[in-house]
C-alpha positions in Angstrom: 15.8 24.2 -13.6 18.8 23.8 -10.9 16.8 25.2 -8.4 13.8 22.5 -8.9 16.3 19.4 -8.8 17.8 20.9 -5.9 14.2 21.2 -4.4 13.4 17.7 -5.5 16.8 16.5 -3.8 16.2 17.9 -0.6 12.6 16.6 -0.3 13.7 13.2 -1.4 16.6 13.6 1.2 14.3 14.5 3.6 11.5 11.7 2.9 13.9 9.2 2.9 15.7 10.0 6.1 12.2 9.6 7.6 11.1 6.2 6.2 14.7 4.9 6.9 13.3 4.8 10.5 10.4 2.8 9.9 11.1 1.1 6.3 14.6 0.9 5.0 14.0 -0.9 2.5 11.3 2.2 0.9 14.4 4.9 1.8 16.4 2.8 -0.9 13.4 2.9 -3.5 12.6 6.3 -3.0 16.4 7.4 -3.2 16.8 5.8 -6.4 13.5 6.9 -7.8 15.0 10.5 -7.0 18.6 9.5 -8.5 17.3 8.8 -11.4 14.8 11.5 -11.8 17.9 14.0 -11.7 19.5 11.9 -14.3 16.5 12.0 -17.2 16.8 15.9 -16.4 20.3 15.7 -17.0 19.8 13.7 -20.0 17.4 16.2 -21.1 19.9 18.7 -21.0 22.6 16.9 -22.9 20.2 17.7 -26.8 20.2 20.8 -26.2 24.2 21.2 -24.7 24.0 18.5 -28.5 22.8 21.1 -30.3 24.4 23.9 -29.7 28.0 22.2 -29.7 27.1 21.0 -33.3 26.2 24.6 -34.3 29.5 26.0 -33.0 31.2 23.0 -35.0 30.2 24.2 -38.4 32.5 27.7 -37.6 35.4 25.9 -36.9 35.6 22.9 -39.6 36.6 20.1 -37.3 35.0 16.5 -37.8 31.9 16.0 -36.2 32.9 12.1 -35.2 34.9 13.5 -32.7 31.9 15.9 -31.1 30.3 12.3 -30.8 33.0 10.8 -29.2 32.7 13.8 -27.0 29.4 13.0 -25.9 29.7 9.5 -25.5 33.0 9.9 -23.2 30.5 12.4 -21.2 27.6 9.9 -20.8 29.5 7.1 -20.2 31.0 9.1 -17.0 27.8 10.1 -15.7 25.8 7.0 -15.9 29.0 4.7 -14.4 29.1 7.5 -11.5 25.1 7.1 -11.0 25.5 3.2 -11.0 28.3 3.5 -8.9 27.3 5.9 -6.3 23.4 3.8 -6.2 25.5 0.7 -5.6 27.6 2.4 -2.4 24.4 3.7 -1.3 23.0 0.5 -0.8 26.1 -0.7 0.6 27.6 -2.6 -2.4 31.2 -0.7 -2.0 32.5 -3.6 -3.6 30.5 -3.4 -6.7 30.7 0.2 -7.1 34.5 0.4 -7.3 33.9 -1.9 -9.8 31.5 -0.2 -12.1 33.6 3.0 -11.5 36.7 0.7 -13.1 34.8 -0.2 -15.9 33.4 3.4 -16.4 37.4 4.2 -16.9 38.0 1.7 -18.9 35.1 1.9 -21.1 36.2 6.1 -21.7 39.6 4.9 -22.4 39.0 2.5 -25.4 36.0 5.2 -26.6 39.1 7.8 -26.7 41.4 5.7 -28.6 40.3 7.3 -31.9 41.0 10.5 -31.0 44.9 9.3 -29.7 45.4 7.6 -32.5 44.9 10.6 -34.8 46.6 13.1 -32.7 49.7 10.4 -33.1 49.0 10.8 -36.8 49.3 14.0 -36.9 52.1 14.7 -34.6 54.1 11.7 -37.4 53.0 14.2 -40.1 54.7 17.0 -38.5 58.1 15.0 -37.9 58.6 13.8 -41.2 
């Protein structure tokens, strides 16, 4: 599987440096076509990564809210990193700091929960 993205990169790289010459504006579209062609394969890999985190889960009792939380920190990451690294690509710099901000952000609140209950616990313990 890493060896066919990496295949698919290259020829994409290598497609796009070539049209860049003659049609910039096709090097974009075809870069981003490729971008997120990598990312539905990464997305496909995420059930099954799902999967096997929820089977290892069941040996060691712990709430399964927090193996959601998990995954939604995780894809949050890696679609603000493909947004912002499209945006500098194109030459949006500007833009792409931004979405990276709000990628941060938007993992902080989502891992609120999970500080919150570690404060509960560590309360628990001192009294």
């Amino acid at each position: 599987m890493i060896f066919r993205i990496m295949v698919l990169a290259l020829i994409g790289i290598i497609m796009a440096m070539f049209l860049k010459t003659q049609k910039p504006e096709y090097s974009i579209f075809l870069s981003l076509c490729i971008a997120t062609l990598i990312l539905l394969c990464v997305l496909g890999l995420f059930s099954s990564a799902k999967e096997q985190i929820s089977s290892l889960s069941s040996y060691f009792g712990a709430d399964n809210q927090y193996y959601g939380l998990l995954f939604k920190m995780i894809g949050i990451t890696y679609l603000s990193e493909f947004c912002s690294s499209i945006c500098k690509d194109a030459g949006y710099h500007a833009i792409g700091s931004q979405i990276e901000i709000f990628g941060k952000i938007t993992i902080l609140l989502a891992g609120l929960p999970i500080l919150m209950t570690l404060i509960e616990t560590i309360q628990e313990f001192a009294v």
